[in-house]
Amino acid sequence: MKKIIIAIDGYSGCGKSTTAKAVARALGYTYLDSGAMYRAVTLYFLQHFINPDVPKDVKRGLQSLDISFHNDNSNGIQQVYLNGINVEEEIRGMQVSSKVSEISKLGEVRKAMVEKQRKLGKKKGIVMDGRDIGTVVFPEAELKVFMTADTTIRAERRQKELLEKGEMLSLNEVKENLERRDAIDTKREVSPLLKASDAIEMDTSYLDFEEQVSTIIELAKERM
Ligand code: C5P
C-alpha cells in the first residue's frame, strides 16, 4: 500500500484536529496541526512585542523562532514547542486565538510556515489539518476533506474545550472569535481559506464522530 497525504481543511472549530488525530492514529500516520504553528508564531510575536505592520520586525521575528512537535510519552499526545519550551497550553487560550488570524495573513509568515509544512510532509504518510493544506501546501494530496459545521454548534464545542482548560467565556464571545477568524481567513489575499475543487465536503454539525473518522479512513484506503 502506498503512503498518501491527507489534507483536512475548513472553518475554525469544526473538529478538524480531533478528526485528523483519530484518522492518523488509525492509519499509523503522522498528524500535523498546522494551526498550532501559526498559533506559536503569534505567541512569539506577542511575547516579543513584534508589530505585524513592520516587515523587518516580522522577518527578524521569524528568523528567531523555532517550532517543533514532540510526542508526550505518557499519553502519546503531540505537544508544540517554541524555542525549546512547551507552549501547548498557552497557544490554545483566547489571547492567542484573538490575534492569530491577523498574524496568519502576513505573506512572510505564510511562506515560512508552508515551507516547514512541506518539509514535514515530504515522506507522505501524514494527516495535516489547516486552512490551505489542500489548496497551497499540498495541492497534490491524494485525499482532501473540507469540513464545515453550523456556527452555533462550533461555538458550543469550542466553549466546552476552553472551559475544560479553565477559561470561562460566554457563547457569544466564542462565536464572535470564530466568526472573526473565519472572515479574516476567508478574505485574506495570501492563500485564503477556500475549498479545493477536488476536496470532499463534510458537514460535521450532526455527524457522529466515529462515523466521521471511519468515512475518512475508507476514502483514504481507496487511494492507497
Ligand atoms: O486550526 P486553528 O484554529 O488552531 O488555527 C488557528 C488560526 O491559524 C486560524 O484561524 C488561521 O488564521 C490560521 N491558520 C492558517 N492556515 C493554516 C492553519 C491555521 O492561516 N493552515
PDB file of C-alpha atoms and ligand atoms in Angstrom:
ATOM      1  CA  MET A   1       0.000   0.000   0.000  1.00  0.00           C
ATOM      2  CA  LYS A   2       1.350   3.394  -0.889  1.00  0.00           C
ATOM      3  CA  LYS A   3       1.580   6.191   1.644  1.00  0.00           C
ATOM      4  CA  ILE A   4      -0.596   9.191   0.944  1.00  0.00           C
ATOM      5  CA  ILE A   5      -1.154  12.761   2.133  1.00  0.00           C
ATOM      6  CA  ILE A   6      -4.486  13.562   3.748  1.00  0.00           C
ATOM      7  CA  ALA A   7      -5.365  17.252   3.851  1.00  0.00           C
ATOM      8  CA  ILE A   8      -8.170  18.350   6.163  1.00  0.00           C
ATOM      9  CA  ASP A   9      -9.171  21.988   5.805  1.00  0.00           C
ATOM     10  CA  GLY A  10     -12.111  24.013   6.985  1.00  0.00           C
ATOM     11  CA  TYR A  11     -13.516  26.674   9.262  1.00  0.00           C
ATOM     12  CA  SER A  12     -12.435  27.241  12.862  1.00  0.00           C
ATOM     13  CA  GLY A  13     -13.846  24.834  15.397  1.00  0.00           C
ATOM     14  CA  CYS A  14     -15.270  22.190  13.014  1.00  0.00           C
ATOM     15  CA  GLY A  15     -13.418  19.417  14.796  1.00  0.00           C
ATOM     16  CA  LYS A  16     -10.674  19.145  12.183  1.00  0.00           C
ATOM     17  CA  SER A  17      -7.872  18.414  14.615  1.00  0.00           C
ATOM     18  CA  THR A  18      -9.735  15.795  16.687  1.00  0.00           C
ATOM     19  CA  THR A  19     -10.769  14.063  13.476  1.00  0.00           C
ATOM     20  CA  ALA A  20      -7.317  14.325  11.895  1.00  0.00           C
ATOM     21  CA  LYS A  21      -5.675  12.919  15.043  1.00  0.00           C
ATOM     22  CA  ALA A  22      -8.019   9.924  15.128  1.00  0.00           C
ATOM     23  CA  VAL A  23      -7.509   9.230  11.408  1.00  0.00           C
ATOM     24  CA  ALA A  24      -3.728   9.435  11.799  1.00  0.00           C
ATOM     25  CA  ARG A  25      -3.774   7.092  14.799  1.00  0.00           C
ATOM     26  CA  ALA A  26      -5.909   4.516  12.959  1.00  0.00           C
ATOM     27  CA  LEU A  27      -3.655   4.547   9.888  1.00  0.00           C
ATOM     28  CA  GLY A  28      -0.361   4.755  11.781  1.00  0.00           C
ATOM     29  CA  TYR A  29       0.260   8.109  10.088  1.00  0.00           C
ATOM     30  CA  THR A  30       1.878  11.270  11.427  1.00  0.00           C
ATOM     31  CA  TYR A  31      -0.508  14.016  12.449  1.00  0.00           C
ATOM     32  CA  LEU A  32       0.426  17.640  11.933  1.00  0.00           C
ATOM     33  CA  ASP A  33      -1.571  20.537  13.282  1.00  0.00           C
ATOM     34  CA  SER A  34      -0.650  23.457  11.016  1.00  0.00           C
ATOM     35  CA  GLY A  35      -2.803  25.847  13.052  1.00  0.00           C
ATOM     36  CA  ALA A  36      -0.552  25.184  16.056  1.00  0.00           C
ATOM     37  CA  MET A  37       2.352  26.564  14.034  1.00  0.00           C
ATOM     38  CA  TYR A  38       0.526  29.831  13.309  1.00  0.00           C
ATOM     39  CA  ARG A  39      -0.514  29.957  16.959  1.00  0.00           C
ATOM     40  CA  ALA A  40       3.106  29.509  18.095  1.00  0.00           C
ATOM     41  CA  VAL A  41       4.258  32.331  15.785  1.00  0.00           C
ATOM     42  CA  THR A  42       1.504  34.545  17.222  1.00  0.00           C
ATOM     43  CA  LEU A  43       2.578  33.740  20.777  1.00  0.00           C
ATOM     44  CA  TYR A  44       6.168  34.630  19.930  1.00  0.00           C
ATOM     45  CA  PHE A  45       5.090  37.939  18.355  1.00  0.00           C
ATOM     46  CA  LEU A  46       3.008  38.779  21.426  1.00  0.00           C
ATOM     47  CA  GLN A  47       5.811  37.859  23.837  1.00  0.00           C
ATOM     48  CA  HIS A  48       8.327  39.974  21.922  1.00  0.00           C
ATOM     49  CA  PHE A  49       6.003  42.874  21.081  1.00  0.00           C
ATOM     50  CA  ILE A  50       6.554  42.385  17.358  1.00  0.00           C
ATOM     51  CA  ASN A  51       4.447  44.774  15.322  1.00  0.00           C
ATOM     52  CA  PRO A  52       2.926  42.838  12.383  1.00  0.00           C
ATOM     53  CA  ASP A  53       2.866  46.074  10.355  1.00  0.00           C
ATOM     54  CA  VAL A  54       6.670  46.405  10.392  1.00  0.00           C
ATOM     55  CA  PRO A  55       8.027  43.938   7.781  1.00  0.00           C
ATOM     56  CA  LYS A  56      11.613  43.941   9.031  1.00  0.00           C
ATOM     57  CA  ASP A  57      10.486  43.128  12.583  1.00  0.00           C
ATOM     58  CA  VAL A  58       8.297  40.315  11.245  1.00  0.00           C
ATOM     59  CA  LYS A  59      11.264  38.946   9.287  1.00  0.00           C
ATOM     60  CA  ARG A  60      13.579  39.140  12.280  1.00  0.00           C
ATOM     61  CA  GLY A  61      10.937  37.523  14.497  1.00  0.00           C
ATOM     62  CA  LEU A  62      10.548  34.624  12.074  1.00  0.00           C
ATOM     63  CA  GLN A  63      14.309  34.104  12.000  1.00  0.00           C
ATOM     64  CA  SER A  64      14.481  33.923  15.796  1.00  0.00           C
ATOM     65  CA  LEU A  65      11.809  31.345  16.378  1.00  0.00           C
ATOM     66  CA  ASP A  66      11.912  27.596  16.155  1.00  0.00           C
ATOM     67  CA  ILE A  67       8.763  25.488  16.210  1.00  0.00           C
ATOM     68  CA  SER A  68       8.885  21.764  16.830  1.00  0.00           C
ATOM     69  CA  PHE A  69       6.478  18.985  17.689  1.00  0.00           C
ATOM     70  CA  HIS A  70       7.158  16.315  20.309  1.00  0.00           C
ATOM     71  CA  ASN A  71       5.097  13.394  21.459  1.00  0.00           C
ATOM     72  CA  ASP A  72       4.356  13.313  25.156  1.00  0.00           C
ATOM     73  CA  ASN A  73       5.497   9.821  26.171  1.00  0.00           C
ATOM     74  CA  SER A  74       2.918   9.431  28.915  1.00  0.00           C
ATOM     75  CA  ASN A  75      -0.106   9.768  26.639  1.00  0.00           C
ATOM     76  CA  GLY A  76       1.283   9.953  23.091  1.00  0.00           C
ATOM     77  CA  ILE A  77      -0.291  13.367  22.601  1.00  0.00           C
ATOM     78  CA  GLN A  78       1.540  15.811  20.373  1.00  0.00           C
ATOM     79  CA  GLN A  79       2.890  18.883  22.096  1.00  0.00           C
ATOM     80  CA  VAL A  80       4.076  22.076  20.427  1.00  0.00           C
ATOM     81  CA  TYR A  81       7.401  23.597  21.419  1.00  0.00           C
ATOM     82  CA  LEU A  82       8.521  27.156  20.762  1.00  0.00           C
ATOM     83  CA  ASN A  83      12.285  27.652  21.078  1.00  0.00           C
ATOM     84  CA  GLY A  84      12.503  24.531  23.223  1.00  0.00           C
ATOM     85  CA  ILE A  85       9.604  25.400  25.547  1.00  0.00           C
ATOM     86  CA  ASN A  86       6.329  23.523  25.629  1.00  0.00           C
ATOM     87  CA  VAL A  87       3.645  26.085  24.681  1.00  0.00           C
ATOM     88  CA  GLU A  88       0.768  23.677  24.052  1.00  0.00           C
ATOM     89  CA  GLU A  89      -1.452  25.218  26.763  1.00  0.00           C
ATOM     90  CA  GLU A  90      -0.603  28.840  26.035  1.00  0.00           C
ATOM     91  CA  ILE A  91      -1.296  28.726  22.310  1.00  0.00           C
ATOM     92  CA  ARG A  92      -4.848  27.421  22.821  1.00  0.00           C
ATOM     93  CA  GLY A  93      -6.038  30.313  25.002  1.00  0.00           C
ATOM     94  CA  MET A  94      -8.102  33.306  23.924  1.00  0.00           C
ATOM     95  CA  GLN A  95      -5.151  35.718  23.961  1.00  0.00           C
ATOM     96  CA  VAL A  96      -3.549  33.871  21.042  1.00  0.00           C
ATOM     97  CA  SER A  97      -6.903  32.973  19.408  1.00  0.00           C
ATOM     98  CA  SER A  98      -7.867  36.627  19.174  1.00  0.00           C
ATOM     99  CA  LYS A  99      -4.651  37.593  17.356  1.00  0.00           C
ATOM    100  CA  VAL A 100      -3.734  34.522  15.309  1.00  0.00           C
ATOM    101  CA  SER A 101      -5.658  35.368  12.137  1.00  0.00           C
ATOM    102  CA  GLU A 102      -4.052  38.826  11.928  1.00  0.00           C
ATOM    103  CA  ILE A 103      -0.621  37.232  12.053  1.00  0.00           C
ATOM    104  CA  SER A 104      -1.560  34.371   9.708  1.00  0.00           C
ATOM    105  CA  LYS A 105      -2.461  36.716   6.903  1.00  0.00           C
ATOM    106  CA  LEU A 106       1.115  38.010   6.590  1.00  0.00           C
ATOM    107  CA  GLY A 107       2.811  36.732   3.433  1.00  0.00           C
ATOM    108  CA  GLU A 108       6.209  36.292   5.131  1.00  0.00           C
ATOM    109  CA  VAL A 109       4.666  34.230   7.924  1.00  0.00           C
ATOM    110  CA  ARG A 110       2.792  32.005   5.480  1.00  0.00           C
ATOM    111  CA  LYS A 111       5.872  31.500   3.322  1.00  0.00           C
ATOM    112  CA  ALA A 112       7.922  30.306   6.301  1.00  0.00           C
ATOM    113  CA  MET A 113       5.193  28.010   7.643  1.00  0.00           C
ATOM    114  CA  VAL A 114       4.306  26.471   4.262  1.00  0.00           C
ATOM    115  CA  GLU A 115       7.969  25.672   3.666  1.00  0.00           C
ATOM    116  CA  LYS A 116       8.192  23.915   7.028  1.00  0.00           C
ATOM    117  CA  GLN A 117       4.917  22.039   6.459  1.00  0.00           C
ATOM    118  CA  ARG A 118       6.079  20.785   3.057  1.00  0.00           C
ATOM    119  CA  LYS A 119       9.314  19.506   4.596  1.00  0.00           C
ATOM    120  CA  LEU A 120       7.397  17.710   7.340  1.00  0.00           C
ATOM    121  CA  GLY A 121       5.079  16.070   4.823  1.00  0.00           C
ATOM    122  CA  LYS A 122       7.707  15.153   2.257  1.00  0.00           C
ATOM    123  CA  LYS A 123       7.751  11.473   3.169  1.00  0.00           C
ATOM    124  CA  LYS A 124       3.921  11.270   2.982  1.00  0.00           C
ATOM    125  CA  GLY A 125       2.021   9.100   5.456  1.00  0.00           C
ATOM    126  CA  ILE A 126       0.716  12.307   7.025  1.00  0.00           C
ATOM    127  CA  VAL A 127      -2.594  13.853   8.024  1.00  0.00           C
ATOM    128  CA  MET A 128      -2.357  17.637   8.125  1.00  0.00           C
ATOM    129  CA  ASP A 129      -5.162  19.957   9.123  1.00  0.00           C
ATOM    130  CA  GLY A 130      -5.471  23.678   8.476  1.00  0.00           C
ATOM    131  CA  ARG A 131      -6.908  26.207   6.072  1.00  0.00           C
ATOM    132  CA  ASP A 132      -4.760  25.947   2.930  1.00  0.00           C
ATOM    133  CA  ILE A 133      -3.373  22.418   3.056  1.00  0.00           C
ATOM    134  CA  GLY A 134      -5.314  21.100   0.056  1.00  0.00           C
ATOM    135  CA  THR A 135      -5.036  24.327  -1.932  1.00  0.00           C
ATOM    136  CA  VAL A 136      -1.485  25.584  -1.299  1.00  0.00           C
ATOM    137  CA  VAL A 137       0.659  23.334   0.906  1.00  0.00           C
ATOM    138  CA  PHE A 138      -0.147  20.011  -0.786  1.00  0.00           C
ATOM    139  CA  PRO A 139      -2.278  20.648  -3.877  1.00  0.00           C
ATOM    140  CA  GLU A 140      -1.255  17.134  -4.948  1.00  0.00           C
ATOM    141  CA  ALA A 141      -2.643  15.499  -1.757  1.00  0.00           C
ATOM    142  CA  GLU A 142      -4.357  12.198  -2.584  1.00  0.00           C
ATOM    143  CA  LEU A 143      -7.259  12.935  -0.221  1.00  0.00           C
ATOM    144  CA  LYS A 144      -8.682  16.352   0.569  1.00  0.00           C
ATOM    145  CA  VAL A 145     -11.508  16.888   3.011  1.00  0.00           C
ATOM    146  CA  PHE A 146     -13.187  20.234   3.590  1.00  0.00           C
ATOM    147  CA  MET A 147     -15.039  20.392   6.896  1.00  0.00           C
ATOM    148  CA  THR A 148     -17.902  22.740   7.732  1.00  0.00           C
ATOM    149  CA  ALA A 149     -20.366  22.947  10.631  1.00  0.00           C
ATOM    150  CA  ASP A 150     -23.090  25.207  11.932  1.00  0.00           C
ATOM    151  CA  THR A 151     -21.554  28.229  13.730  1.00  0.00           C
ATOM    152  CA  THR A 152     -23.502  27.823  16.974  1.00  0.00           C
ATOM    153  CA  ILE A 153     -22.565  24.153  17.170  1.00  0.00           C
ATOM    154  CA  ARG A 154     -18.914  25.042  16.559  1.00  0.00           C
ATOM    155  CA  ALA A 155     -19.023  27.733  19.260  1.00  0.00           C
ATOM    156  CA  GLU A 156     -20.594  25.335  21.768  1.00  0.00           C
ATOM    157  CA  ARG A 157     -17.864  22.759  21.149  1.00  0.00           C
ATOM    158  CA  ARG A 158     -15.120  25.369  21.441  1.00  0.00           C
ATOM    159  CA  GLN A 159     -16.642  26.880  24.592  1.00  0.00           C
ATOM    160  CA  LYS A 160     -16.601  23.436  26.216  1.00  0.00           C
ATOM    161  CA  GLU A 161     -12.950  22.914  25.254  1.00  0.00           C
ATOM    162  CA  LEU A 162     -11.970  26.305  26.713  1.00  0.00           C
ATOM    163  CA  LEU A 163     -13.894  25.582  29.913  1.00  0.00           C
ATOM    164  CA  GLU A 164     -12.014  22.300  30.307  1.00  0.00           C
ATOM    165  CA  LYS A 165      -8.823  24.369  30.167  1.00  0.00           C
ATOM    166  CA  GLY A 166     -10.148  26.779  32.798  1.00  0.00           C
ATOM    167  CA  GLU A 167     -11.198  29.669  30.516  1.00  0.00           C
ATOM    168  CA  MET A 168     -14.798  30.680  31.042  1.00  0.00           C
ATOM    169  CA  LEU A 169     -16.283  32.604  28.110  1.00  0.00           C
ATOM    170  CA  SER A 170     -19.826  33.318  27.005  1.00  0.00           C
ATOM    171  CA  LEU A 171     -21.134  31.539  23.935  1.00  0.00           C
ATOM    172  CA  ASN A 172     -21.303  34.904  22.172  1.00  0.00           C
ATOM    173  CA  GLU A 173     -17.660  35.715  22.861  1.00  0.00           C
ATOM    174  CA  VAL A 174     -16.574  32.353  21.466  1.00  0.00           C
ATOM    175  CA  LYS A 175     -18.888  32.700  18.477  1.00  0.00           C
ATOM    176  CA  GLU A 176     -17.576  36.172  17.706  1.00  0.00           C
ATOM    177  CA  ASN A 177     -13.974  34.925  17.784  1.00  0.00           C
ATOM    178  CA  LEU A 178     -14.799  32.053  15.407  1.00  0.00           C
ATOM    179  CA  GLU A 179     -16.684  34.312  13.013  1.00  0.00           C
ATOM    180  CA  ARG A 180     -13.959  36.963  13.077  1.00  0.00           C
ATOM    181  CA  ARG A 181     -11.257  34.388  12.356  1.00  0.00           C
ATOM    182  CA  ASP A 182     -13.318  32.831   9.560  1.00  0.00           C
ATOM    183  CA  ALA A 183     -13.850  36.259   7.996  1.00  0.00           C
ATOM    184  CA  ILE A 184     -10.152  37.182   8.103  1.00  0.00           C
ATOM    185  CA  ASP A 185      -9.074  33.698   6.958  1.00  0.00           C
ATOM    186  CA  THR A 186     -11.543  33.711   4.047  1.00  0.00           C
ATOM    187  CA  LYS A 187     -10.872  37.252   2.871  1.00  0.00           C
ATOM    188  CA  ARG A 188      -7.081  37.446   3.146  1.00  0.00           C
ATOM    189  CA  GLU A 189      -5.054  37.986  -0.007  1.00  0.00           C
ATOM    190  CA  VAL A 190      -2.469  35.245   0.515  1.00  0.00           C
ATOM    191  CA  SER A 191      -3.835  31.704   0.418  1.00  0.00           C
ATOM    192  CA  PRO A 192      -7.334  32.377   1.720  1.00  0.00           C
ATOM    193  CA  LEU A 193      -9.426  29.640   3.244  1.00  0.00           C
ATOM    194  CA  LEU A 194     -11.361  28.011   0.428  1.00  0.00           C
ATOM    195  CA  LYS A 195     -12.460  24.569  -0.606  1.00  0.00           C
ATOM    196  CA  ALA A 196     -10.148  22.955  -3.152  1.00  0.00           C
ATOM    197  CA  SER A 197     -12.096  21.979  -6.268  1.00  0.00           C
ATOM    198  CA  ASP A 198     -11.249  18.314  -5.685  1.00  0.00           C
ATOM    199  CA  ALA A 199     -11.991  18.312  -1.931  1.00  0.00           C
ATOM    200  CA  ILE A 200     -14.779  16.261  -0.416  1.00  0.00           C
ATOM    201  CA  GLU A 201     -17.062  18.417   1.685  1.00  0.00           C
ATOM    202  CA  MET A 202     -18.159  17.126   5.069  1.00  0.00           C
ATOM    203  CA  ASP A 203     -20.688  18.950   7.251  1.00  0.00           C
ATOM    204  CA  THR A 204     -19.947  17.767  10.781  1.00  0.00           C
ATOM    205  CA  SER A 205     -22.849  19.568  12.535  1.00  0.00           C
ATOM    206  CA  TYR A 206     -24.815  16.412  13.193  1.00  0.00           C
ATOM    207  CA  LEU A 207     -22.325  13.729  12.227  1.00  0.00           C
ATOM    208  CA  ASP A 208     -21.360  11.109  14.732  1.00  0.00           C
ATOM    209  CA  PHE A 209     -17.633  11.424  15.439  1.00  0.00           C
ATOM    210  CA  GLU A 210     -16.842   7.733  14.846  1.00  0.00           C
ATOM    211  CA  GLU A 211     -18.739   7.853  11.558  1.00  0.00           C
ATOM    212  CA  GLN A 212     -16.810  10.950  10.516  1.00  0.00           C
ATOM    213  CA  VAL A 213     -13.481   9.250  11.214  1.00  0.00           C
ATOM    214  CA  SER A 214     -14.399   5.958   9.542  1.00  0.00           C
ATOM    215  CA  THR A 215     -15.645   7.743   6.406  1.00  0.00           C
ATOM    216  CA  ILE A 216     -12.271   9.477   6.014  1.00  0.00           C
ATOM    217  CA  ILE A 217     -10.384   6.230   6.673  1.00  0.00           C
ATOM    218  CA  GLU A 218     -12.401   4.460   3.968  1.00  0.00           C
ATOM    219  CA  LEU A 219     -11.761   7.281   1.495  1.00  0.00           C
ATOM    220  CA  ALA A 220      -8.059   7.147   2.361  1.00  0.00           C
ATOM    221  CA  LYS A 221      -7.855   3.368   1.836  1.00  0.00           C
ATOM    222  CA  GLU A 222      -9.412   3.712  -1.607  1.00  0.00           C
ATOM    223  CA  ARG A 223      -6.495   5.986  -2.536  1.00  0.00           C
ATOM    224  CA  MET A 224      -3.594   3.948  -1.108  1.00  0.00           C
TER     225      MET A 224
HETATM  226  O1  C5P B   1      -6.642  25.417  13.312  1.00  0.00           O
HETATM  227  P1  C5P B   1      -6.628  26.525  14.326  1.00  0.00           P
HETATM  228  O2  C5P B   1      -7.985  27.052  14.648  1.00  0.00           O
HETATM  229  O3  C5P B   1      -5.814  26.222  15.516  1.00  0.00           O
HETATM  230  O4  C5P B   1      -5.868  27.704  13.559  1.00  0.00           O
HETATM  231  C1  C5P B   1      -5.658  28.967  14.149  1.00  0.00           C
HETATM  232  C2  C5P B   1      -5.560  30.032  13.079  1.00  0.00           C
HETATM  233  O5  C5P B   1      -4.358  29.837  12.320  1.00  0.00           O
HETATM  234  C3  C5P B   1      -6.674  30.093  12.050  1.00  0.00           C
HETATM  235  O6  C5P B   1      -7.775  30.854  12.479  1.00  0.00           O
HETATM  236  C4  C5P B   1      -5.982  30.726  10.863  1.00  0.00           C
HETATM  237  O7  C5P B   1      -5.967  32.128  10.991  1.00  0.00           O
HETATM  238  C5  C5P B   1      -4.555  30.228  10.976  1.00  0.00           C
HETATM  239  N1  C5P B   1      -4.250  29.113  10.086  1.00  0.00           N
HETATM  240  C6  C5P B   1      -3.928  29.405   8.771  1.00  0.00           C
HETATM  241  N2  C5P B   1      -3.540  28.404   7.929  1.00  0.00           N
HETATM  242  C7  C5P B   1      -3.488  27.138   8.359  1.00  0.00           C
HETATM  243  C8  C5P B   1      -3.832  26.810   9.680  1.00  0.00           C
HETATM  244  C9  C5P B   1      -4.234  27.820  10.522  1.00  0.00           C
HETATM  245  O8  C5P B   1      -3.981  30.565   8.369  1.00  0.00           O
HETATM  246  N3  C5P B   1      -3.076  26.188   7.526  1.00  0.00           N
END
